[in-house]
Short mmCIF file of C-alpha atoms and ligand atoms in Angstrom, two decimals:
data_model
loop_
_atom_site.label_atom_id
_atom_site.label_comp_id
_atom_site.label_asym_id
_atom_site.label_seq_id
_atom_site.Cartn_x
_atom_site.Cartn_y
_atom_site.Cartn_z
CA UNK U 1495 0.00 0.00 0.00
CA UNK U 1496 1.56 3.31 -0.91
CA UNK U 1497 0.59 6.79 0.10
CA UNK U 1498 1.09 8.90 -2.98
CA UNK U 1499 -1.51 11.49 -2.14
CA UNK U 1500 -0.18 14.78 -0.84
CA UNK U 1501 -2.05 14.87 2.42
CA UNK U 1502 -0.58 17.97 3.92
CA UNK U 1503 -3.75 18.92 5.73
CA UNK U 1504 -6.15 16.12 4.89
CA UNK U 1505 -5.91 12.65 6.43
CA UNK U 1506 -6.45 9.73 4.05
CA UNK U 1507 -9.99 8.58 4.85
CA UNK U 1508 -10.12 5.49 7.04
CA UNK U 1509 -12.27 2.38 6.43
CA UNK U 1510 -15.12 3.80 8.47
CA UNK U 1511 -18.74 4.74 7.93
CA UNK U 1512 -20.34 7.93 9.19
CA UNK U 1513 -23.42 6.93 11.17
CA UNK U 1514 -25.19 9.21 13.63
CA UNK U 1515 -22.20 11.55 13.85
CA UNK U 1516 -19.75 8.71 14.72
CA UNK U 1517 -17.07 7.20 12.50
CA UNK U 1518 -17.49 3.45 12.88
CA UNK U 1519 -16.25 0.29 11.11
CA UNK U 1520 -18.69 -1.97 9.28
CA UNK U 1521 -20.62 -4.08 11.84
CA UNK U 1522 -19.20 -7.21 10.21
CA UNK U 1523 -15.66 -5.80 10.36
CA UNK U 1524 -15.53 -6.03 6.56
CA UNK U 1525 -13.15 -3.83 4.61
CA UNK U 1526 -12.21 -3.57 0.95
CA UNK U 1527 -9.25 -2.27 -1.03
CA UNK U 1528 -9.31 0.98 -2.96
CA UNK U 1529 -7.37 0.85 -6.21
CA UNK U 1530 -6.05 3.84 -8.10
CA UNK U 1531 -6.87 3.75 -11.83
CA UNK U 1532 -3.59 5.55 -12.53
CA UNK U 1533 -1.43 2.51 -11.74
CA UNK U 1534 -3.81 -0.21 -10.51
CA UNK U 1535 -2.24 -0.07 -7.03
CA UNK U 1536 -4.11 -0.39 -3.75
CA UNK U 1537 -3.66 2.83 -1.79
CA UNK U 1538 -6.48 2.91 0.77
CA UNK U 1539 -9.24 0.83 2.32
CA UNK U 1540 -12.94 1.44 2.90
CA UNK U 1541 -15.66 -0.25 4.96
CA UNK U 1542 -17.41 -3.12 3.16
CA UNK U 1543 -20.86 -2.53 4.59
CA UNK U 1544 -24.02 -4.59 4.58
CA UNK U 1545 -27.69 -4.29 5.51
CA UNK U 1546 -26.93 -3.94 9.24
CA UNK U 1547 -24.83 -0.81 8.64
CA UNK U 1548 -27.42 0.65 6.29
CA UNK U 1549 -30.13 -0.04 8.86
CA UNK U 1550 -28.13 1.76 11.56
CA UNK U 1551 -27.60 4.74 9.23
CA UNK U 1552 -31.30 4.94 8.36
CA UNK U 1553 -32.21 4.81 12.06
CA UNK U 1554 -29.67 7.54 12.84
CA UNK U 1555 -31.11 9.69 10.06
CA UNK U 1556 -34.63 9.06 11.37
CA UNK U 1557 -33.59 10.11 14.87
CA UNK U 1558 -31.97 13.26 13.47
CA UNK U 1559 -35.09 14.13 11.49
CA UNK U 1560 -37.60 13.37 14.23
CA UNK U 1561 -36.68 15.36 17.31
CA UNK U 1562 -32.88 15.26 16.97
CA UNK U 1563 -30.65 18.32 16.97
CA UNK U 1564 -30.90 18.48 13.18
CA UNK U 1565 -34.67 18.96 13.34
CA UNK U 1566 -34.20 21.79 15.84
CA UNK U 1567 -32.23 23.96 13.42
CA UNK U 1568 -33.96 26.73 11.54
CA UNK U 1569 -33.61 26.83 7.78
CA UNK U 1570 -31.18 29.74 8.12
CA UNK U 1571 -29.03 27.75 10.58
CA UNK U 1572 -28.94 24.76 8.23
CA UNK U 1573 -27.92 27.06 5.42
CA UNK U 1574 -25.18 28.69 7.47
CA UNK U 1575 -23.64 25.30 8.30
CA UNK U 1576 -23.73 24.34 4.64
CA UNK U 1577 -21.99 27.56 3.61
CA UNK U 1578 -19.29 26.88 6.21
CA UNK U 1579 -18.86 23.42 4.68
CA UNK U 1580 -18.56 25.05 1.27
CA UNK U 1581 -15.77 27.28 2.59
CA UNK U 1582 -14.02 24.33 4.22
CA UNK U 1583 -14.09 22.44 0.91
CA UNK U 1584 -12.47 25.41 -0.82
CA UNK U 1585 -9.80 25.70 1.88
CA UNK U 1586 -8.84 22.07 1.25
CA UNK U 1587 -9.60 22.07 -2.47
CA UNK U 1588 -6.08 21.16 -3.55
CA UNK U 1589 -5.81 18.19 -1.19
CA UNK U 1590 -9.29 17.02 -2.12
CA UNK U 1591 -8.43 17.34 -5.81
CA UNK U 1592 -5.27 15.26 -5.36
CA UNK U 1593 -7.29 12.62 -3.54
CA UNK U 1594 -9.98 12.62 -6.23
CA UNK U 1595 -7.42 12.16 -8.98
CA UNK U 1596 -5.73 9.31 -7.14
CA UNK U 1597 -9.07 7.62 -6.43
CA UNK U 1598 -10.90 8.23 -9.70
CA UNK U 1599 -8.06 8.77 -12.18
CA UNK U 1600 -9.43 12.01 -13.60
CA UNK U 1601 -7.00 14.73 -14.72
CA UNK U 1602 -5.95 16.93 -11.84
CA UNK U 1603 -7.27 20.04 -13.63
CA UNK U 1604 -10.69 18.37 -13.79
CA UNK U 1605 -10.50 17.39 -10.13
CA UNK U 1606 -9.67 20.99 -9.19
CA UNK U 1607 -12.66 22.22 -11.17
CA UNK U 1608 -14.81 19.55 -9.50
CA UNK U 1609 -13.94 20.82 -6.02
CA UNK U 1610 -15.06 24.33 -6.93
CA UNK U 1611 -18.34 22.93 -8.20
CA UNK U 1612 -18.75 20.78 -5.08
CA UNK U 1613 -18.23 23.81 -2.85
CA UNK U 1614 -20.65 25.75 -5.02
CA UNK U 1615 -23.39 23.14 -4.42
CA UNK U 1616 -23.15 23.66 -0.67
CA UNK U 1617 -22.99 27.44 -1.12
CA UNK U 1618 -25.92 27.59 -3.54
CA UNK U 1619 -28.20 25.27 -1.56
CA UNK U 1620 -27.02 26.69 1.76
CA UNK U 1621 -28.08 30.12 0.50
CA UNK U 1622 -31.41 28.74 -0.71
CA UNK U 1623 -32.29 26.84 2.47
CA UNK U 1624 -34.40 29.68 3.91
CA UNK U 1625 -35.80 30.90 0.60
CA UNK U 1626 -38.26 28.18 -0.29
CA UNK U 1627 -41.58 29.73 0.63
CA UNK U 1628 -45.08 28.37 0.76
CA UNK U 1629 -48.18 29.87 -0.81
CA UNK U 1630 -51.59 31.15 0.15
CA UNK U 1631 -54.37 30.09 -2.22
CA UNK U 1632 -57.53 32.18 -2.69
CA UNK U 1633 -60.40 29.77 -1.97
CA UNK U 1634 -64.00 29.91 -0.83
CA UNK U 1635 -65.20 32.66 1.47
CA UNK U 1636 -64.40 31.86 5.09
CA UNK U 1637 -61.34 29.75 4.32
CA UNK U 1638 -57.62 30.26 4.58
CA UNK U 1639 -55.59 27.84 2.49
CA UNK U 1640 -51.83 27.53 2.90
CA UNK U 1641 -49.44 25.40 0.89
CA UNK U 1642 -46.42 24.30 2.91
CA UNK U 1643 -43.24 22.77 1.48
CA UNK U 1644 -41.99 20.06 3.80
CA UNK U 1645 -38.98 17.74 3.70
CA UNK U 1646 -39.63 14.08 2.85
CA UNK U 1647 -37.82 12.87 5.98
CA UNK U 1648 -34.99 10.39 5.43
CA UNK U 1649 -33.54 10.54 1.92
CA UNK U 1650 -31.38 7.82 0.34
CA UNK U 1651 -28.65 8.79 -2.11
CA UNK U 1652 -26.82 6.35 -4.38
CA UNK U 1653 -24.16 8.03 -6.51
CA UNK U 1654 -21.63 6.84 -9.10
CA UNK U 1655 -17.86 7.03 -9.29
CA UNK U 1656 -17.47 9.48 -12.18
CA UNK U 1657 -17.70 12.72 -10.16
CA UNK U 1658 -17.57 11.48 -6.56
CA UNK U 1659 -17.32 14.84 -4.77
CA UNK U 1660 -19.60 16.70 -7.18
CA UNK U 1661 -22.26 14.00 -6.98
CA UNK U 1662 -22.17 14.17 -3.20
CA UNK U 1663 -22.85 17.90 -3.41
CA UNK U 1664 -25.40 17.61 -6.19
CA UNK U 1665 -27.46 14.96 -4.45
CA UNK U 1666 -27.04 15.62 -0.73
CA UNK U 1667 -26.86 19.45 -0.57
CA UNK U 1668 -30.42 20.15 -1.81
CA UNK U 1669 -31.78 17.36 0.40
CA UNK U 1670 -30.29 18.69 3.63
CA UNK U 1671 -31.07 22.28 2.65
CA UNK U 1672 -34.75 21.29 2.79
CA UNK U 1673 -34.23 19.69 6.21
CA UNK U 1674 -34.14 16.03 5.18
CA UNK U 1675 -31.63 13.72 6.88
CA UNK U 1676 -29.48 11.95 4.29
CA UNK U 1677 -28.01 8.46 3.95
CA UNK U 1678 -25.40 8.27 1.19
CA UNK U 1679 -24.03 5.13 -0.46
CA UNK U 1680 -21.18 6.30 -2.69
CA UNK U 1681 -19.61 4.04 -5.32
CA UNK U 1682 -17.03 1.51 -4.15
CA UNK U 1683 -14.72 2.50 -7.04
CA UNK U 1684 -14.32 6.10 -5.84
CA UNK U 1685 -15.71 7.40 -2.56
CA UNK U 1686 -12.77 8.86 -0.64
CA UNK U 1687 -13.57 12.53 -1.25
CA UNK U 1688 -17.15 11.94 -0.09
CA UNK U 1689 -15.71 10.51 3.14
CA UNK U 1690 -13.28 13.44 3.46
CA UNK U 1691 -16.09 15.97 3.00
CA UNK U 1692 -18.19 14.00 5.49
CA UNK U 1693 -15.31 14.38 7.95
CA UNK U 1694 -15.35 18.14 7.37
CA UNK U 1695 -19.08 18.21 8.10
CA UNK U 1696 -18.67 16.40 11.42
CA UNK U 1697 -15.73 18.67 12.36
CA UNK U 1698 -17.90 21.71 11.63
CA UNK U 1699 -20.57 20.48 14.00
CA UNK U 1700 -23.27 19.21 11.67
CA UNK U 1701 -25.76 17.58 14.06
CA UNK U 1702 -25.44 13.78 14.31
CA UNK U 1703 -27.42 11.86 11.70
CA UNK U 1704 -27.95 14.80 9.32
CA UNK U 1705 -25.50 13.26 6.86
CA UNK U 1706 -24.69 9.54 7.06
CA UNK U 1707 -22.27 7.78 4.72
CA UNK U 1708 -22.13 4.01 4.28
CA UNK U 1709 -19.54 2.64 1.85
CA UNK U 1710 -19.48 -0.75 0.16
CA UNK U 1711 -20.75 -2.72 -2.77
CA UNK U 1712 -23.78 -1.68 -4.78
CA UNK U 1713 -25.37 -5.12 -4.77
CA UNK U 1714 -25.12 -5.32 -0.98
CA UNK U 1715 -25.04 -1.90 0.74
CA UNK U 1716 -26.70 -0.09 -2.18
CA UNK U 1717 -29.47 -2.65 -2.53
CA UNK U 1718 -30.06 -2.59 1.24
CA UNK U 1719 -30.50 1.18 1.12
CA UNK U 1720 -32.85 1.08 -1.88
CA UNK U 1721 -34.93 -1.67 -0.24
CA UNK U 1722 -35.03 -0.13 3.24
CA UNK U 1723 -38.60 0.59 4.34
CA UNK U 1724 -37.32 3.45 6.55
CA UNK U 1725 -36.39 5.81 3.71
CA UNK U 1726 -38.88 8.35 2.38
CA UNK U 1727 -37.27 9.22 -0.96
CA UNK U 1728 -34.35 8.00 -3.02
CA UNK U 1729 -32.08 9.79 -5.46
CA UNK U 1730 -30.03 7.62 -7.82
CA UNK U 1731 -27.40 8.37 -10.45
CA UNK U 1732 -25.87 5.52 -12.43
CA UNK U 1733 -26.77 2.92 -15.04
CA UNK U 1734 -30.26 2.38 -16.47
CA UNK U 1735 -30.14 -1.27 -15.35
CA UNK U 1736 -29.63 -0.42 -11.67
CA UNK U 1737 -31.91 2.62 -11.98
CA UNK U 1738 -34.77 0.35 -12.99
CA UNK U 1739 -34.18 -1.77 -9.88
CA UNK U 1740 -34.10 1.35 -7.71
CA UNK U 1741 -37.45 2.46 -9.10
CA UNK U 1742 -38.92 -1.00 -8.45
CA UNK U 1743 -37.67 -0.89 -4.86
CA UNK U 1744 -39.12 2.62 -4.50
CA UNK U 1745 -42.45 1.32 -5.79
CA UNK U 1746 -42.45 -1.48 -3.20
CA UNK U 1747 -41.93 1.14 -0.49
CA UNK U 1748 -44.45 3.58 -2.04
CA UNK U 1749 -41.86 6.36 -2.18
CA UNK U 1750 -40.66 8.73 -4.88
CA UNK U 1751 -37.33 8.68 -6.63
CA UNK U 1752 -35.22 10.62 -9.07
CA UNK U 1753 -33.13 8.73 -11.60
CA UNK U 1754 -30.24 10.20 -13.58
CA UNK U 1755 -29.12 7.45 -15.93
CA UNK U 1756 -26.84 8.95 -18.53
CA UNK U 1757 -27.36 9.52 -22.23
CA UNK U 1758 -26.15 9.57 -25.79
CA UNK U 1759 -26.29 13.31 -26.16
CA UNK U 1760 -26.25 14.88 -29.65
CA UNK U 1761 -24.38 17.96 -30.78
CA UNK U 1762 -25.89 19.23 -34.04
CA UNK U 1763 -23.55 21.23 -36.25
CA UNK U 1764 -25.17 23.15 -39.13
CA UNK U 1765 -23.32 24.47 -42.18
CA UNK U 1766 -23.45 28.05 -40.91
CA UNK U 1767 -21.93 27.22 -37.50
CA UNK U 1768 -18.85 28.97 -36.15
CA UNK U 1769 -16.57 25.94 -36.44
CA UNK U 1770 -13.62 27.55 -34.70
CA UNK U 1771 -15.79 28.04 -31.65
CA UNK U 1772 -17.46 24.63 -31.93
CA UNK U 1773 -14.50 22.31 -32.48
CA UNK U 1774 -12.69 22.60 -29.14
CA UNK U 1775 -16.03 22.28 -27.37
CA UNK U 1776 -16.99 19.20 -29.39
CA UNK U 1777 -13.69 17.55 -28.45
CA UNK U 1778 -13.85 18.50 -24.79
CA UNK U 1779 -17.44 17.33 -24.41
CA UNK U 1780 -16.18 13.79 -25.09
CA UNK U 1781 -12.69 13.86 -23.60
CA UNK U 1782 -13.73 15.50 -20.34
CA UNK U 1783 -13.43 12.94 -17.54
CA UNK U 1784 -12.46 10.29 -20.09
CA UNK U 1785 -15.96 10.37 -21.56
CA UNK U 1786 -17.28 9.07 -18.24
CA UNK U 1787 -19.81 11.86 -18.00
CA UNK U 1788 -23.56 11.28 -18.15
CA UNK U 1789 -23.95 14.37 -20.34
CA UNK U 1790 -20.96 13.69 -22.62
CA UNK U 1791 -21.71 14.92 -26.15
CA UNK U 1792 -20.99 11.59 -27.80
CA UNK U 1793 -22.97 11.97 -31.05
CA UNK U 1794 -21.75 14.72 -33.35
CA UNK U 1795 -24.33 15.32 -36.07
CA UNK U 1796 -22.86 17.31 -38.97
CA UNK U 1797 -24.65 18.74 -42.00
CA UNK U 1798 -23.51 16.90 -45.11
CA UNK U 1799 -21.88 19.85 -46.90
CA UNK U 1800 -19.30 20.27 -44.11
CA UNK U 1801 -19.16 16.67 -42.90
CA UNK U 1802 -15.79 15.83 -44.44
CA UNK U 1803 -14.15 19.07 -43.34
CA UNK U 1804 -15.43 18.80 -39.75
CA UNK U 1805 -14.61 15.09 -39.70
CA UNK U 1806 -11.03 15.77 -40.75
CA UNK U 1807 -10.56 18.43 -38.08
CA UNK U 1808 -12.16 16.33 -35.34
CA UNK U 1809 -10.15 13.27 -36.35
CA UNK U 1810 -6.96 15.31 -36.28
CA UNK U 1811 -7.67 16.61 -32.79
CA UNK U 1812 -8.66 13.23 -31.38
CA UNK U 1813 -5.69 11.59 -33.05
CA UNK U 1814 -3.42 13.89 -31.04
CA UNK U 1815 -4.95 13.05 -27.66
CA UNK U 1816 -2.83 10.87 -25.40
CA UNK U 1817 -4.15 8.95 -22.41
CA UNK U 1818 -1.63 9.42 -19.61
CA UNK U 1819 -1.13 9.49 -15.86
CA UNK U 1820 -3.46 12.24 -14.75
CA UNK U 1821 -1.86 13.49 -11.55
CA UNK U 1822 0.24 16.19 -13.23
CA UNK U 1823 -0.69 19.56 -14.68
CA UNK U 1824 -1.49 19.48 -18.36
CA UNK U 1825 -3.01 15.98 -18.48
CA UNK U 1826 -6.27 16.05 -20.46
CA UNK U 1827 -7.14 12.35 -20.65
CA UNK U 1828 -6.44 10.03 -17.74
CA UNK U 1829 -7.25 6.37 -17.20
CA UNK U 1830 -10.81 5.05 -16.98
CA UNK U 1831 -12.16 4.15 -13.57
CA UNK U 1832 -11.54 0.39 -13.52
CA UNK U 1833 -10.36 -2.66 -15.41
CA UNK U 1834 -14.05 -3.52 -15.94
CA UNK U 1835 -14.81 -0.14 -17.52
CA UNK U 1836 -11.69 -0.32 -19.71
CA UNK U 1837 -12.79 -3.74 -20.97
CA UNK U 1838 -16.32 -2.48 -21.62
CA UNK U 1839 -15.08 0.50 -23.64
CA UNK U 1840 -12.48 -1.51 -25.57
CA UNK U 1841 -15.11 -4.08 -26.46
CA UNK U 1842 -17.37 -1.33 -27.83
CA UNK U 1843 -14.46 0.00 -29.89
CA UNK U 1844 -13.44 -3.43 -31.20
CA UNK U 1845 -16.99 -4.40 -32.11
CA UNK U 1846 -18.08 -1.00 -33.45
CA UNK U 1847 -20.43 -1.23 -36.43
CA UNK U 1848 -19.05 1.92 -38.11
CA UNK U 1849 -15.76 2.98 -39.79
CA UNK U 1850 -12.97 4.13 -37.48
CA UNK U 1851 -11.90 7.67 -38.45
CA UNK U 1852 -9.17 8.25 -35.89
CA UNK U 1853 -7.64 6.82 -32.79
CA UNK U 1854 -5.55 8.64 -30.18
CA UNK U 1855 -2.73 7.01 -28.24
CA UNK U 1856 -1.81 5.70 -24.85
CA UNK U 1857 1.19 7.74 -23.73
CA UNK U 1858 4.50 5.91 -23.30
CA UNK U 1859 4.78 7.02 -19.69
CA UNK U 1860 1.34 5.69 -18.69
CA UNK U 1861 1.89 3.13 -15.89
CA UNK U 1862 1.33 -0.47 -17.02
CA UNK U 1863 -1.16 -1.30 -14.29
CA UNK U 1864 -3.46 1.65 -15.09
CA UNK U 1865 -6.73 1.51 -17.02
CA UNK U 1866 -5.88 3.56 -20.11
CA UNK U 1867 -7.88 3.60 -23.34
CA UNK U 1868 -6.92 5.54 -26.47
CA UNK U 1869 -9.81 7.73 -27.68
CA UNK U 1870 -11.68 6.79 -30.86
CA UNK U 1871 -13.74 8.64 -33.48
CA UNK U 1872 -16.21 6.69 -35.62
CA UNK U 1873 -17.98 7.85 -38.76
CA UNK U 1874 -19.82 8.28 -40.92
CA UNK U 1875 -22.13 6.30 -38.61
CA UNK U 1876 -25.59 5.02 -39.39
CA UNK U 1877 -27.72 6.70 -36.71
CA UNK U 1878 -29.12 3.26 -35.81
CA UNK U 1879 -25.69 1.62 -35.43
CA UNK U 1880 -25.14 0.14 -31.98
CA UNK U 1881 -22.12 2.38 -31.40
CA UNK U 1882 -24.35 5.39 -32.16
CA UNK U 1883 -27.19 4.22 -29.91
CA UNK U 1884 -25.68 2.86 -26.69
CA UNK U 1885 -23.88 4.73 -23.94
CA UNK U 1886 -20.22 3.69 -24.03
CA UNK U 1887 -19.02 5.85 -21.11
CA UNK U 1888 -15.54 6.27 -22.48
CA UNK U 1889 -13.61 8.56 -24.90
CA UNK U 1890 -15.57 7.49 -27.96
CA UNK U 1891 -17.46 9.76 -30.35
CA UNK U 1892 -19.72 9.01 -33.31
CA UNK U 1893 -20.03 11.35 -36.29
CA UNK U 1894 -23.34 11.21 -38.13
CA UNK U 1895 -24.15 13.14 -41.34
CA UNK U 1896 -27.55 14.78 -41.95
CA UNK U 1897 -29.18 16.68 -44.83
CA UNK U 1898 -31.47 19.25 -43.26
CA UNK U 1899 -33.06 20.48 -40.06
CA UNK U 1900 -35.85 17.91 -40.06
CA UNK U 1901 -33.43 15.03 -40.42
CA UNK U 1902 -31.12 16.46 -37.75
CA UNK U 1903 -34.01 16.64 -35.29
CA UNK U 1904 -35.13 13.08 -36.09
CA UNK U 1905 -31.62 11.67 -35.61
CA UNK U 1906 -30.98 13.70 -32.46
CA UNK U 1907 -34.19 12.39 -30.90
CA UNK U 1908 -33.65 8.89 -32.26
CA UNK U 1909 -32.18 7.07 -29.26
CA UNK U 1910 -33.78 5.72 -26.11
CA UNK U 1911 -32.02 8.46 -24.13
CA UNK U 1912 -32.83 12.14 -23.70
CA UNK U 1913 -30.49 14.05 -21.40
CA UNK U 1914 -28.68 16.97 -23.11
CA UNK U 1915 -28.39 18.33 -26.66
CA UNK U 1916 -26.54 21.15 -28.39
CA UNK U 1917 -27.25 23.06 -31.57
CA UNK U 1918 -24.50 24.96 -33.39
CA UNK U 1919 -25.85 27.53 -35.89
CA UNK U 1920 -25.87 31.29 -36.44
CA UNK U 1921 -29.50 31.22 -37.60
CA UNK U 1922 -31.62 32.57 -34.76
CA UNK U 1923 -34.86 31.00 -35.91
CA UNK U 1924 -33.21 27.63 -36.30
CA UNK U 1925 -31.68 27.89 -32.84
CA UNK U 1926 -35.14 28.23 -31.32
CA UNK U 1927 -36.87 25.65 -33.53
CA UNK U 1928 -34.27 22.96 -32.92
CA UNK U 1929 -33.97 23.68 -29.19
CA UNK U 1930 -37.73 23.36 -28.82
CA UNK U 1931 -37.82 20.14 -30.82
CA UNK U 1932 -35.20 18.36 -28.69
CA UNK U 1933 -36.65 15.62 -26.49
CA UNK U 1934 -34.34 15.97 -23.51
CA UNK U 1935 -33.86 17.92 -20.29
CA UNK U 1936 -31.25 20.52 -21.25
CA UNK U 1937 -30.31 22.18 -24.56
CA UNK U 1938 -27.29 24.37 -25.29
CA UNK U 1939 -27.16 26.81 -28.20
CA UNK U 1940 -23.62 27.46 -29.52
CA UNK U 1941 -22.03 25.95 -26.45
CA UNK U 1942 -21.95 22.86 -24.30
CA UNK U 1943 -21.69 22.42 -20.57
CA UNK U 1944 -21.05 18.96 -19.31
CA UNK U 1945 -20.79 19.20 -15.52
CA UNK U 1946 -20.97 22.43 -13.54
CA UNK U 1947 -23.98 24.65 -14.02
CA UNK U 1948 -25.12 24.23 -10.44
CA UNK U 1949 -27.92 26.77 -11.00
CA UNK U 1950 -29.35 25.01 -14.07
CA UNK U 1951 -32.06 22.35 -13.71
CA UNK U 1952 -30.70 19.10 -15.09
CA UNK U 1953 -32.05 15.64 -15.79
CA UNK U 1954 -33.53 13.49 -18.49
CA UNK U 1955 -36.49 11.75 -19.97
CA UNK U 1956 -37.04 8.11 -20.93
CA UNK U 1957 -33.92 5.96 -20.48
CA UNK U 1958 -32.00 8.98 -19.16
CA UNK U 1959 -34.28 8.89 -16.13
CA UNK U 1960 -36.65 11.39 -14.56
CA UNK U 1961 -36.73 14.13 -11.98
CA UNK U 1962 -34.50 17.19 -11.91
CA UNK U 1963 -31.32 17.90 -10.03
CA UNK U 1964 -29.42 21.18 -9.76
CA UNK U 1965 -31.02 24.61 -9.55
CA UNK U 1966 -34.15 25.31 -7.53
CA UNK U 1967 -35.80 22.31 -9.17
CA UNK U 1968 -33.83 19.97 -6.89
CA UNK U 1969 -35.25 21.65 -3.79
CA UNK U 1970 -38.72 20.87 -5.06
CA UNK U 1971 -37.77 17.21 -5.65
CA UNK U 1972 -36.46 16.91 -2.12
CA UNK U 1973 -39.65 18.25 -0.58
CA UNK U 1974 -43.34 17.54 -0.63
CA UNK U 1975 -46.43 19.73 -0.44
CA UNK U 1976 -48.89 19.89 2.39
CA UNK U 1977 -52.08 21.89 1.88
CA UNK U 1978 -53.66 23.22 5.07
CA UNK U 1979 -57.30 24.26 4.72
CA UNK U 1980 -58.63 26.35 7.57
CA UNK U 1981 -62.37 27.01 7.79
CA UNK U 1982 -62.21 30.13 9.91
CA UNK U 1983 -65.80 31.12 9.22
P1 NAP S 1063 -24.01 1.27 -11.53
O1 NAP S 1063 -23.81 -0.16 -11.19
O2 NAP S 1063 -25.38 1.72 -11.91
O3 NAP S 1063 -23.50 2.10 -10.25
C1 NAP S 1063 -24.04 3.33 -9.79
C2 NAP S 1063 -24.25 3.26 -8.28
O4 NAP S 1063 -25.22 2.27 -7.97
C3 NAP S 1063 -22.99 2.87 -7.49
O5 NAP S 1063 -22.98 3.52 -6.23
C4 NAP S 1063 -23.20 1.38 -7.31
O6 NAP S 1063 -22.44 0.86 -6.25
C5 NAP S 1063 -24.68 1.33 -7.04
N1 NAP S 1063 -25.30 0.02 -7.28
C6 NAP S 1063 -24.88 -0.98 -8.09
N2 NAP S 1063 -25.72 -2.03 -8.02
C7 NAP S 1063 -26.70 -1.68 -7.15
C8 NAP S 1063 -27.87 -2.33 -6.67
N3 NAP S 1063 -28.20 -3.56 -7.04
N4 NAP S 1063 -28.66 -1.68 -5.78
C9 NAP S 1063 -28.35 -0.43 -5.37
N5 NAP S 1063 -27.25 0.23 -5.79
C10 NAP S 1063 -26.43 -0.39 -6.67
O7 NAP S 1063 -23.02 1.70 -12.67
P2 NAP S 1063 -21.54 1.14 -12.97
O8 NAP S 1063 -21.51 -0.36 -12.94
O9 NAP S 1063 -20.63 1.84 -12.05
O10 NAP S 1063 -21.33 1.63 -14.46
C11 NAP S 1063 -21.93 0.92 -15.53
C12 NAP S 1063 -22.41 1.84 -16.62
O11 NAP S 1063 -23.40 2.72 -16.09
C13 NAP S 1063 -21.36 2.78 -17.17
O12 NAP S 1063 -20.58 2.18 -18.14
C14 NAP S 1063 -22.22 3.90 -17.70
O13 NAP S 1063 -22.70 3.60 -18.96
C15 NAP S 1063 -23.35 3.97 -16.71
N6 NAP S 1063 -23.11 5.02 -15.68
C16 NAP S 1063 -23.78 6.19 -15.77
C17 NAP S 1063 -23.53 7.18 -14.84
C18 NAP S 1063 -24.23 8.50 -14.90
O14 NAP S 1063 -23.66 9.50 -14.45
N7 NAP S 1063 -25.44 8.57 -15.37
C19 NAP S 1063 -22.60 7.01 -13.82
C20 NAP S 1063 -21.95 5.77 -13.74
C21 NAP S 1063 -22.22 4.81 -14.68
P3 NAP S 1063 -20.99 0.18 -6.53
O15 NAP S 1063 -20.36 0.94 -7.65
O16 NAP S 1063 -20.31 0.36 -5.24
O17 NAP S 1063 -21.26 -1.24 -6.89
MG1 MG S 1064 -10.65 3.93 -6.90
#
């Protein structure tokens, strides 16, 4: 086991869960290794939790919500604590970023950006905690009708490994802002920054049970959380397969859920687009985080008259990209998260049912044990090709030609997913028409924003899931309405 993380101020998280304000080992004593994708080496350990740990965490959250110190705080006090946590995250941003890169493999520049976004979630939702108001509804004479927004109670949060710290902020911050008590099951492949931020929260005096963190395997700890009859709402980000099981478990418990399940997001480039502005964005929307981003812009639809020219430029740029160790400045593409994910992506590339236009490289210095994949551009792709339909979750992009606006819209909407889309054109009317025609949750015009955008409601339709995170919309998801009808005569 080697300690390569610069932990000047931050201790490497221990194999402990956060339950009711205490840091405790798994009840069974189970632990598991944490591997760094950069070199495949074990560098830390986490608790390998089961249903008993999840049950204890849910009970602790219940106690916090019903009569515990957490329930005693005013909305303003909750918000103030969250803003202090935001500041603490920023104070330790460099150490957290180093830890994130070691744990997840993402380029250090990306990890640094992630920490700013994570802090911003706690700042944004901390600031909003006391600004969600109810309503008074005009009703029959002699009545006063009030609509109150109330927390659900105990909220479950299951998050993936692609943006561990950001996902913690995105999912948990709006929930606790509304006064819920949260139980988080982060992903076994990368959860150390969530534990480190949890440690900051306990140090800052968050009341016991407000935030609980239970680490371990999805099929055991995650399933136990989804199935637990003591949770009142569940928020899930991950694969459609597991998302479907989460929704079934939620149905059995008669509770609501939000699902954020990824996508196959289109970027539509018309002949009149500003290509110099578009090209770097098109590349980054796939390379960012090794393509392991739910909103990665992995289908590039290009109008036929400029298809060859755009294809050549995109191929040239991708061909220059090198996958390399990501813990130094300047790295743009690091390893993928795990050997399993590398195999999945390489299988998609090897079996792709479209011509390969360009392939990047694995850098010579990339450690042998790491999970590196050279990026790939495919095209011209049939829009119905498997490689153009399924989420690969790696540095793989499909180029698809189209004739006109109608065909572009049909192709863009022609997958089972619907998360994000972009339209690149200088024609104002077309910008509006295409944006309105997109069947998805977020549309960019002459830009693209994978990640970040804390203020902007985000989420999908169909196989991309349902419910909205980010922005004020998330506060509404993490609360319910009570209507009080008073017949005052
Ligand atoms: P996944 O299995 O859906 O994992 C997401 C989260 O769910 C993790 O915390 C995982 O825990 C947990 N989980 C797994 N099985 C569970 C179960 N039976 N009950 C409750 N929770 C469970 O996704 P993955 O295997 O990491 O990745 C597979 C594919 O999913 C990727 O290639 C990608 O296409 C997609 N994906 C999408 C997103 C997104 O942002 N939308 C994120 C990640 C992956 P453990 O990881 O600890 O097992
Ligand atoms: Mg790891």
